[in-house]
Coordinates of C-alpha atoms (C1' of nucleotides) in Angstrom, one line a residue:
Chain P
M1 CA -132.7 66.6 -114.2
T2 CA -136.0 67.9 -115.5
T3 CA -136.6 69.5 -112.2
R4 CA -133.8 72.0 -111.9
D5 CA -134.6 75.0 -109.4
P6 CA -132.9 77.9 -110.6
Q7 CA -132.4 79.5 -107.4
A8 CA -130.9 75.9 -106.0
T9 CA -128.4 76.5 -108.6
A10 CA -127.5 80.0 -108.0
L11 CA -127.1 78.9 -104.2
A12 CA -125.0 75.9 -105.1
R13 CA -122.8 77.8 -107.3
L14 CA -122.3 80.7 -104.7
A15 CA -121.7 78.4 -102.0
G16 CA -119.1 76.6 -104.1
L17 CA -117.2 79.9 -104.7
I18 CA -116.6 79.7 -100.9
A19 CA -116.2 75.7 -100.7
D20 CA -112.5 75.6 -101.2
E21 CA -110.2 75.9 -98.4
T22 CA -107.7 78.3 -100.7
R23 CA -110.2 80.6 -101.6
A24 CA -111.9 80.7 -98.2
M25 CA -108.4 81.9 -97.1
C26 CA -108.5 84.7 -99.7
L27 CA -111.9 85.7 -98.3
L28 CA -110.9 85.8 -94.6
A29 CA -107.6 87.5 -95.4
L30 CA -109.7 90.1 -97.5
L31 CA -112.2 90.7 -94.5
D32 CA -109.4 93.1 -93.4
G33 CA -111.3 95.5 -95.8
R34 CA -108.0 96.2 -97.9
A35 CA -107.0 95.4 -101.5
W36 CA -104.4 92.8 -101.6
T37 CA -102.2 91.6 -104.7
A38 CA -102.7 88.2 -106.5
G39 CA -99.2 87.4 -105.1
E40 CA -99.7 88.4 -101.8
L41 CA -102.7 85.8 -101.7
A42 CA -100.7 83.3 -103.2
R43 CA -98.1 83.7 -100.7
H44 CA -100.6 83.7 -97.9
A45 CA -102.7 80.8 -99.0
G46 CA -99.3 78.8 -99.7
V47 CA -100.2 77.8 -103.4
A48 CA -98.6 78.7 -106.8
D49 CA -99.1 82.2 -108.5
S50 CA -101.0 80.3 -111.5
T51 CA -103.4 78.4 -108.9
L52 CA -104.3 81.6 -107.3
S53 CA -104.7 83.6 -110.6
E54 CA -107.3 80.9 -111.3
H55 CA -109.0 81.4 -107.9
L56 CA -109.3 84.6 -108.2
C57 CA -110.8 84.8 -111.7
R58 CA -113.8 82.6 -110.3
L59 CA -114.3 84.9 -107.4
V60 CA -114.6 87.7 -109.5
A61 CA -116.5 86.5 -112.1
G62 CA -119.0 85.1 -109.1
G63 CA -119.1 88.7 -107.9
L64 CA -117.5 88.1 -104.4
L65 CA -114.2 89.9 -105.3
A66 CA -113.7 93.5 -107.3
E67 CA -110.3 93.8 -109.1
E68 CA -108.5 96.9 -109.9
R69 CA -105.8 96.6 -112.3
Q70 CA -102.4 98.8 -111.6
G71 CA -99.3 98.5 -113.8
R72 CA -98.1 94.8 -113.5
H73 CA -100.3 94.5 -110.0
R74 CA -103.8 93.0 -109.8
Y75 CA -105.4 94.3 -106.9
V76 CA -108.3 92.7 -105.2
R77 CA -110.6 93.4 -102.7
L78 CA -114.2 92.4 -101.5
A79 CA -116.6 93.2 -103.6
D80 CA -119.1 95.3 -101.2
A81 CA -120.4 95.2 -97.7
R82 CA -123.0 92.5 -98.4
V83 CA -120.1 90.2 -99.3
A84 CA -118.3 90.8 -96.3
Q85 CA -121.0 90.5 -94.2
L86 CA -121.7 87.0 -96.0
V87 CA -118.0 85.8 -95.1
E88 CA -118.4 87.0 -91.4
D89 CA -121.8 85.4 -91.1
L90 CA -120.2 82.1 -92.3
A91 CA -117.2 82.4 -90.5
A92 CA -119.2 83.1 -87.2
Q93 CA -121.0 80.1 -87.5
V94 CA -118.0 77.6 -88.0
G95 CA -117.2 79.5 -84.5
P96 CA -113.8 80.7 -83.6
A97 CA -110.5 79.5 -85.3
D98 CA -108.7 76.5 -83.4
R99 CA -106.1 78.8 -83.6
A100 CA -107.0 80.4 -80.6
V101 CA -107.4 77.2 -78.7
R102 CA -104.1 75.3 -79.7
P103 CA -101.6 77.4 -81.6
R104 CA -98.8 76.1 -83.4
S105 CA -96.3 78.1 -83.0
L106 CA -95.2 81.3 -80.4
R107 CA -95.7 83.5 -83.7
E108 CA -99.2 82.4 -84.3
S109 CA -100.3 82.2 -80.9
S110 CA -99.3 85.9 -80.0
A111 CA -100.9 86.8 -83.4
G112 CA -104.1 85.0 -82.4
S113 CA -104.5 86.8 -79.0
A114 CA -103.8 90.1 -80.6
M115 CA -106.5 89.3 -83.1
A116 CA -108.8 88.4 -80.0
R117 CA -107.9 91.5 -78.4
G118 CA -108.7 94.0 -81.4
R119 CA -109.4 93.8 -85.3
T120 CA -111.2 94.9 -88.1
C121 CA -113.9 93.2 -89.5
Y122 CA -114.1 94.5 -93.2
D123 CA -114.9 98.1 -92.3
H124 CA -115.5 98.0 -88.6
L125 CA -114.2 97.1 -85.1
A126 CA -114.2 93.5 -83.6
G127 CA -112.6 91.4 -81.3
R128 CA -112.8 92.3 -77.5
L129 CA -112.1 96.2 -78.4
G130 CA -115.4 96.0 -80.5
I131 CA -117.2 94.2 -78.3
T132 CA -116.2 96.5 -75.4
V133 CA -117.4 99.6 -77.5
T134 CA -120.5 98.0 -78.4
D135 CA -121.3 97.5 -74.7
A136 CA -120.0 100.9 -73.6
L137 CA -122.4 102.5 -76.2
T138 CA -125.5 100.2 -74.7
A139 CA -124.7 100.6 -71.0
R140 CA -124.8 104.2 -71.9
G141 CA -128.3 104.0 -73.4
L142 CA -126.7 105.0 -77.3
L143 CA -127.4 101.4 -78.5
E144 CA -130.6 99.5 -78.2
Q145 CA -129.9 95.7 -78.3
E146 CA -133.0 94.5 -76.1
T147 CA -135.4 94.5 -78.8
G148 CA -133.2 94.3 -81.7
F149 CA -130.3 96.6 -82.7
A150 CA -130.5 100.0 -83.5
L151 CA -129.0 103.3 -82.4
T152 CA -131.2 105.3 -80.2
D153 CA -131.9 109.2 -80.6
A154 CA -129.1 109.7 -77.8
G155 CA -126.9 107.6 -79.9
L156 CA -127.0 109.6 -83.0
A157 CA -126.4 112.8 -80.9
W158 CA -123.3 111.2 -79.5
F159 CA -122.1 110.6 -83.0
E160 CA -123.1 114.0 -83.8
A161 CA -121.6 115.4 -81.1
A162 CA -118.1 113.1 -81.5
G163 CA -117.7 114.7 -85.1
I164 CA -118.6 111.3 -86.7
G165 CA -120.8 111.7 -89.7
L166 CA -123.2 109.0 -90.5
E167 CA -123.8 108.8 -94.1
R168 CA -126.7 107.5 -95.1
R169 CA -126.1 106.4 -98.9
G170 CA -127.7 103.2 -100.5
R171 CA -129.4 100.6 -98.6
R172 CA -127.0 99.9 -95.9
P173 CA -128.3 99.7 -92.2
L174 CA -127.4 102.3 -90.0
A175 CA -126.8 99.7 -87.2
R176 CA -126.2 96.2 -87.8
A177 CA -125.1 93.4 -85.6
C178 CA -122.1 91.3 -86.6
L179 CA -121.6 88.1 -84.4
D180 CA -117.9 88.1 -83.5
W181 CA -116.1 84.8 -83.8
T182 CA -114.0 84.9 -81.1
E183 CA -116.3 86.5 -78.7
R184 CA -119.5 85.1 -79.9
R185 CA -121.3 88.2 -79.2
P186 CA -122.7 91.1 -81.6
H187 CA -120.6 93.9 -82.1
L188 CA -121.5 97.0 -84.0
A189 CA -121.4 96.9 -87.9
G190 CA -123.3 98.9 -90.6
V191 CA -122.7 102.4 -91.4
A192 CA -122.0 103.5 -88.0
G193 CA -119.9 100.8 -87.2
A194 CA -117.7 101.7 -90.4
A195 CA -117.6 105.4 -89.4
L196 CA -116.5 104.4 -85.8
C197 CA -113.8 102.2 -87.1
R198 CA -112.5 105.0 -89.9
H199 CA -112.6 107.4 -87.2
A200 CA -110.8 105.4 -84.6
L201 CA -108.1 105.0 -86.9
D202 CA -108.0 108.3 -88.7
A203 CA -108.0 110.1 -85.2
G204 CA -105.1 107.4 -83.9
W205 CA -107.2 105.7 -81.5
C206 CA -105.8 102.7 -82.5
V207 CA -103.2 101.5 -85.4
R208 CA -103.0 98.5 -87.5
I209 CA -100.3 95.8 -86.3
G210 CA -98.3 94.1 -88.7
S211 CA -100.0 93.5 -92.1
E212 CA -103.3 92.0 -91.0
R213 CA -106.3 92.5 -89.7
A214 CA -105.3 93.2 -85.6
V215 CA -105.1 96.9 -84.3
K216 CA -104.0 98.1 -81.0
V217 CA -105.4 100.5 -79.0
T218 CA -103.1 103.6 -78.5
A219 CA -102.7 106.0 -75.2
T220 CA -104.6 108.6 -77.4
G221 CA -107.6 106.0 -77.8
E222 CA -107.7 104.9 -74.3
R223 CA -108.3 108.1 -73.3
A224 CA -110.5 108.9 -76.1
L225 CA -112.6 105.6 -75.6
F226 CA -112.7 106.5 -71.6
D227 CA -114.0 110.0 -72.1
L228 CA -116.5 109.7 -74.6
L229 CA -117.7 106.1 -73.6
G230 CA -116.5 105.5 -69.8
V231 CA -114.3 102.4 -71.1
D232 CA -112.3 101.2 -68.9
A233 CA -108.6 100.9 -70.3
A234 CA -108.2 97.5 -68.6
A235 CA -111.0 96.0 -70.3
L236 CA -109.0 96.2 -74.0
R237 CA -106.1 93.7 -72.6
Chain V
M1 CA -99.7 72.3 -97.2
T2 CA -97.9 73.5 -94.0
T3 CA -100.0 76.5 -94.0
R4 CA -103.6 75.2 -93.3
D5 CA -105.9 77.6 -91.6
P6 CA -108.1 75.7 -89.5
Q7 CA -110.8 78.2 -89.8
A8 CA -110.6 78.5 -93.5
T9 CA -110.8 74.7 -93.8
A10 CA -113.9 74.8 -91.6
L11 CA -115.0 77.6 -93.7
A12 CA -114.7 75.7 -96.9
R13 CA -116.5 72.6 -95.4
L14 CA -119.8 74.4 -94.2
A15 CA -119.9 76.0 -97.8
G16 CA -119.0 72.5 -99.5
L17 CA -122.3 71.3 -97.6
I18 CA -124.6 73.6 -99.5
A19 CA -122.4 73.8 -102.6
D20 CA -124.2 71.0 -104.4
E21 CA -127.6 71.7 -106.0
T22 CA -129.2 68.7 -104.7
R23 CA -128.6 69.7 -101.1
A24 CA -129.2 73.2 -101.8
M25 CA -132.8 72.3 -103.1
C26 CA -133.2 70.5 -99.6
L27 CA -132.3 73.2 -97.8
L28 CA -134.4 75.7 -99.7
A29 CA -137.5 73.3 -99.3
L30 CA -136.9 73.0 -95.5
L31 CA -136.8 76.7 -95.1
D32 CA -140.7 76.4 -94.9
G33 CA -139.4 75.3 -91.3
R34 CA -141.2 72.0 -91.2
A35 CA -139.9 68.5 -91.1
W36 CA -139.6 66.5 -94.6
T37 CA -139.3 62.9 -95.2
A38 CA -135.9 61.5 -96.8
G39 CA -138.1 60.1 -99.5
E40 CA -140.3 63.6 -100.3
L41 CA -137.0 65.1 -100.4
A42 CA -135.9 62.4 -103.1
R43 CA -138.9 63.3 -105.1
H44 CA -138.7 67.0 -104.8
A45 CA -135.0 66.9 -105.7
G46 CA -135.5 64.4 -108.7
V47 CA -132.8 62.0 -107.3
A48 CA -132.4 58.2 -106.3
D49 CA -133.3 57.9 -102.6
S50 CA -130.1 56.2 -102.1
T51 CA -128.3 59.6 -103.4
L52 CA -130.3 61.7 -101.0
S53 CA -130.0 59.6 -98.0
E54 CA -126.1 60.1 -98.4
H55 CA -126.8 64.1 -98.8
L56 CA -129.0 63.9 -95.6
C57 CA -126.1 62.0 -93.6
R58 CA -123.7 64.5 -94.6
L59 CA -125.8 67.3 -93.7
V60 CA -126.8 66.1 -90.5
A61 CA -123.3 65.3 -89.5
G62 CA -122.1 69.1 -90.8
G63 CA -124.8 70.3 -88.5
L64 CA -127.3 71.8 -90.7
L65 CA -130.1 69.4 -90.1
A66 CA -131.6 67.8 -87.2
E67 CA -133.2 64.4 -87.7
E68 CA -136.0 62.5 -85.7
R69 CA -136.6 58.5 -86.6
Q70 CA -139.9 57.5 -86.6
G71 CA -140.8 54.0 -87.7
R72 CA -139.5 53.6 -90.8
H73 CA -139.5 57.2 -91.3
R74 CA -136.5 59.8 -91.5
Y75 CA -137.9 62.9 -90.7
V76 CA -135.4 65.7 -91.1
R77 CA -135.5 69.7 -90.5
L78 CA -133.2 72.8 -90.4
A79 CA -131.1 72.2 -87.2
D80 CA -132.0 75.7 -85.8
A81 CA -132.6 79.2 -86.4
R82 CA -129.1 80.1 -86.9
V83 CA -129.1 77.7 -90.1
A84 CA -132.1 78.6 -91.3
Q85 CA -130.8 82.5 -91.2
L86 CA -127.8 81.4 -92.8
V87 CA -129.6 79.8 -96.1
E88 CA -131.8 82.7 -95.9
D89 CA -129.0 85.0 -96.3
L90 CA -127.3 83.4 -98.8
A91 CA -130.5 82.8 -101.0
A92 CA -131.1 86.2 -100.9
Q93 CA -127.5 87.1 -101.9
V94 CA -128.3 85.0 -105.1
G95 CA -131.1 87.2 -105.6
P96 CA -135.2 86.1 -106.4
A97 CA -135.6 82.8 -108.3
D98 CA -135.4 83.2 -112.0
R99 CA -138.7 81.4 -111.6
A100 CA -140.3 84.5 -111.1
V101 CA -139.1 86.2 -114.3
R102 CA -139.6 83.4 -116.7
P103 CA -141.6 80.5 -115.4
R104 CA -141.7 77.1 -116.8
S105 CA -145.2 76.2 -117.1
L106 CA -148.6 77.6 -115.5
R107 CA -148.4 75.6 -112.6
E108 CA -144.6 76.6 -111.4
S109 CA -145.8 80.3 -112.4
S110 CA -149.0 80.5 -110.2
A111 CA -146.7 78.7 -107.7
G112 CA -144.3 81.2 -108.0
S113 CA -146.8 84.4 -107.8
A114 CA -148.1 82.6 -104.5
M115 CA -144.7 82.5 -103.1
A116 CA -144.2 85.9 -103.7
R117 CA -147.8 87.2 -102.3
G118 CA -146.8 85.3 -99.0
R119 CA -145.1 82.5 -97.7
T120 CA -143.1 81.2 -94.4
C121 CA -139.4 81.7 -94.3
Y122 CA -138.5 79.1 -92.0
D123 CA -140.4 80.6 -88.8
H124 CA -141.7 84.0 -89.8
L125 CA -143.7 85.6 -92.8
A126 CA -142.1 86.9 -96.1
G127 CA -143.0 87.9 -99.5
R128 CA -145.4 90.5 -100.0
L129 CA -147.3 89.8 -96.9
G130 CA -144.2 89.8 -94.7
I131 CA -143.0 93.2 -95.9
T132 CA -146.7 94.5 -95.8
V133 CA -146.7 93.9 -92.2
T134 CA -143.2 94.9 -91.4
D135 CA -144.0 98.2 -93.2
A136 CA -147.1 98.6 -91.2
L137 CA -145.3 98.4 -88.0
T138 CA -142.9 100.6 -89.0
A139 CA -145.4 103.1 -90.1
R140 CA -147.4 103.0 -86.6
G141 CA -144.2 103.6 -85.0
L142 CA -144.0 99.6 -83.5
L143 CA -141.0 99.2 -85.3
E144 CA -137.6 101.2 -85.9
Q145 CA -135.8 100.6 -89.2
E146 CA -133.9 104.2 -89.5
T147 CA -131.3 103.9 -87.2
G148 CA -131.1 100.1 -87.3
F149 CA -133.9 97.4 -86.8
A150 CA -135.4 97.0 -83.3
L151 CA -139.1 97.0 -81.6
T152 CA -140.1 100.3 -80.1
D153 CA -141.7 100.4 -76.4
A154 CA -144.6 101.2 -78.2
G155 CA -143.9 97.6 -80.3
L156 CA -143.5 95.6 -76.9
A157 CA -146.9 97.2 -75.8
W158 CA -148.3 96.3 -79.4
F159 CA -147.3 92.6 -79.0
E160 CA -148.5 92.6 -75.5
A161 CA -151.8 94.2 -76.2
A162 CA -152.5 91.3 -79.4
G163 CA -151.6 88.8 -76.9
I164 CA -148.7 87.8 -78.7
G165 CA -146.1 86.6 -76.1
L166 CA -142.3 87.3 -76.9
E167 CA -140.5 84.6 -75.1
R168 CA -136.8 85.5 -74.6
R169 CA -135.0 82.8 -74.6
G170 CA -131.2 82.0 -75.4
R171 CA -129.6 84.4 -77.5
R172 CA -131.9 84.8 -80.5
P173 CA -132.7 88.7 -80.9
L174 CA -136.0 89.9 -80.5
A175 CA -136.2 91.6 -84.0
R176 CA -134.0 91.1 -86.6
A177 CA -134.1 92.1 -90.4
C178 CA -133.9 89.0 -92.6
L179 CA -133.7 90.1 -96.4
D180 CA -136.5 88.9 -98.6
W181 CA -135.5 87.5 -101.9
T182 CA -138.4 88.3 -103.9
E183 CA -138.9 91.8 -102.5
R184 CA -135.2 92.8 -101.8
R185 CA -136.2 94.8 -98.6
P186 CA -135.9 93.5 -95.0
H187 CA -138.8 92.1 -93.3
L188 CA -139.1 91.0 -89.6
A189 CA -137.8 88.0 -88.2
G190 CA -136.4 87.2 -84.9
V191 CA -138.3 86.1 -81.7
A192 CA -140.9 88.8 -82.6
G193 CA -141.4 87.9 -86.3
A194 CA -141.5 83.9 -85.6
A195 CA -144.4 84.8 -82.8
L196 CA -146.3 86.8 -85.2
C197 CA -146.3 84.0 -87.5
R198 CA -147.2 81.1 -85.5
H199 CA -149.9 83.5 -84.3
A200 CA -151.4 84.3 -87.7
L201 CA -151.1 80.5 -88.4
D202 CA -152.9 79.5 -85.0
A203 CA -155.6 82.3 -85.4
G204 CA -156.2 81.8 -89.0
W205 CA -154.9 85.3 -90.4
C206 CA -153.3 82.9 -93.1
V207 CA -153.5 79.3 -94.2
R208 CA -150.6 77.3 -95.8
I209 CA -151.5 76.6 -99.6
G210 CA -150.3 73.1 -100.8
S211 CA -147.7 71.5 -99.3
E212 CA -144.9 74.1 -99.5
R213 CA -143.7 77.7 -98.2
A214 CA -146.9 79.6 -99.4
V215 CA -149.6 81.2 -97.4
K216 CA -152.8 82.8 -98.1
V217 CA -154.7 86.0 -96.4
T218 CA -157.7 84.6 -95.0
A219 CA -160.9 87.0 -94.8
T220 CA -160.4 86.8 -90.8
G221 CA -156.6 87.8 -91.5
E222 CA -157.5 90.9 -93.8
R223 CA -159.8 92.1 -90.9
A224 CA -157.4 91.4 -88.3
L225 CA -154.4 93.2 -90.2
F226 CA -156.5 96.1 -91.0
D227 CA -158.1 96.4 -87.3
L228 CA -154.5 95.9 -85.5
L229 CA -152.1 97.5 -88.2
G230 CA -154.4 99.5 -90.8
V231 CA -153.2 97.2 -93.5
D232 CA -155.3 98.0 -96.7
A233 CA -156.3 94.5 -98.0
A234 CA -155.5 95.6 -101.4
A235 CA -151.7 95.4 -100.5
L236 CA -152.3 91.5 -100.0
R237 CA -152.9 90.9 -103.3
Chain E
dC1 C1' -146.3 35.3 -91.5
dG2 C1' -145.8 37.8 -96.3
dG3 C1' -145.6 41.8 -99.0
dA4 C1' -145.5 46.2 -99.0
dT5 C1' -142.7 50.9 -97.7
dC6 C1' -138.9 53.3 -96.5
dC7 C1' -134.3 54.0 -96.0
dT8 C1' -129.5 52.8 -96.3
dT9 C1' -124.9 50.2 -97.8
dC10 C1' -121.9 48.9 -101.6
dG11 C1' -119.4 48.6 -106.2
dG12 C1' -118.7 51.1 -110.0
dC13 C1' -119.0 54.9 -113.4
dC14 C1' -117.8 59.4 -114.5
dG15 C1' -116.8 64.3 -114.6
dC16 C1' -115.3 68.1 -112.2
dC17 C1' -111.8 70.4 -110.3
dG18 C1' -107.7 71.9 -107.8
dC19 C1' -102.9 71.6 -108.3
dC20 C1' -98.3 72.1 -110.5
dG21 C1' -94.8 73.6 -113.8
dA22 C1' -93.5 75.7 -118.1
dA23 C1' -94.2 78.9 -121.4
dG24 C1' -96.2 83.2 -122.9
dT25 C1' -97.7 88.4 -122.1
dG26 C1' -97.8 92.8 -120.2
dT27 C1' -95.6 96.3 -117.5
dC28 C1' -92.0 98.6 -114.8
dC29 C1' -87.5 100.6 -114.3
dC30 C1' -82.4 101.3 -115.6
Chain X
dG1 C1' -83.4 98.2 -125.6
dG2 C1' -83.1 94.6 -122.0
dG3 C1' -83.9 92.5 -117.8
dA4 C1' -86.8 91.9 -113.9
dC5 C1' -91.1 91.3 -112.0
dA6 C1' -96.2 90.0 -111.8
dC7 C1' -99.6 87.7 -113.6
dT8 C1' -101.9 84.3 -116.9
dT9 C1' -102.5 80.5 -120.1
dC10 C1' -101.9 75.7 -121.0
dG11 C1' -101.7 71.0 -120.7
dG12 C1' -101.5 67.1 -117.9
dC13 C1' -102.2 64.8 -113.6
dG14 C1' -104.8 62.9 -109.6
dG15 C1' -108.4 62.6 -106.3
dC16 C1' -112.9 63.8 -104.4
dG17 C1' -117.6 63.4 -105.0
dG18 C1' -122.3 62.7 -107.0
dC19 C1' -125.1 59.6 -109.6
dC20 C1' -127.2 54.9 -110.1
dG21 C1' -129.0 50.4 -109.2
dA22 C1' -129.0 46.3 -106.9
dA23 C1' -129.1 44.3 -102.6
dG24 C1' -129.6 44.5 -97.6
dG25 C1' -131.9 45.8 -93.3
dA26 C1' -136.0 48.0 -90.7
dT27 C1' -140.5 48.7 -90.2
dC28 C1' -145.6 48.4 -90.6
dC29 C1' -149.7 46.6 -91.9
dG30 C1' -153.0 42.9 -92.8

DNA sequence: CGGATCCTTCGGCCGCCGCCGAAGTGTCCC
DNA sequence: GGGACACTTCGGCGGCGGCCGAAGGATCCG
């Protein structure tokens, strides 16, 4: 009673925001980096609109989500890359979703394996696709993984040559490791990871499947990844 | 009801373990990297022994803590470096403790500023001390922070020359950034951070103050840090 | 052996919080 | 304007979980 620790209070409050299955489902869904409407999230989580509305209020008040009102819609997305990283870290800690182990239905099963093949992780690539690209960068000496996690000079040049701009803004690190929860290995995140993902989508290297986080590599993408990084297309399947 | 997502369930459950002020106080206290007895934690948190005992059971069952029974004592510590990192990340997200801003008492105030000067963060150095060392490593070209966070070749040689062994075991990264919650900037963690901290304590560069996480740089330490890294002693005060 | 210490189990209390449906507000479209 | 739509507010319900104190092991020490 008398000895309240403000840091502990804040920590508990932050964790409390995530410590609810419905809110957790929302945060995981929002890891696709896009904005969802309140109604979409309610249907996704399987609760009443009213219930989800309250959850959103708490998440926004807690600084985890940013909202944008447009007409009668309330769009909501993860507040920033820091929050995304936090959710990713927590998700990685609990391990791969059981869904991959014992799928309930064919639809979930195929959705699960599509997610395992390739997906976005907030704003960068993840799944087998993300790991493959990260490994290829490392094998070519563009990314240092032995002594930490950083782009090499050759790596900076590679991004330059590929026409992928790396904007240094704020304190976000250029390269950062994000633990992949299907592969259990780190993949490239940070400014470089985001730029690479954005370029991959813009240049048609991969396209989103369905309405969630899964992505699929196109024929164009296979060629580009082979030409630029020597990635064998078979590794992506 | 029908659409339970196992990953969301696990995520919520993990967060739920942290989402209690008493348990949060325990986790933060255990960030000193040492083992505490159940009774110590109970007094620290200001709750009954019985209450804390239950909390410990949940934390151990949830995999956040490891326990070791010795006679009538139950020693408990953070399960591993991953858990420590998780707690650190969450703590960094909520920002510096208000205690630094508006101290309640002289004792807390001086304890707070000692923590801000230098402390351990699970198994590596943090606070102004940690930041100063990290900056010195970076300034000397031993640590790369521009394009990520990794030791350079010169950095590996420096550790070798200083007689600080870097054991590569498991998948723990050699160098990793840990966000400092007093300085709001990254400091060196990972295998290298742990080895450096251990060496600093073993060699008498710094000593623990009181029973918590704060450490103080000794005269020996000031000399060593100046000789090896060119650190100005004034920066540590 | 007896007392002290440390921890755990149990029962009971209380408050918080997630849930819903119904009613209300604001926005869009025809 | 009127109706459909998206979201919010409110009241009420139910359950979970944190808290305590008392009692019950377990261990150590003299």
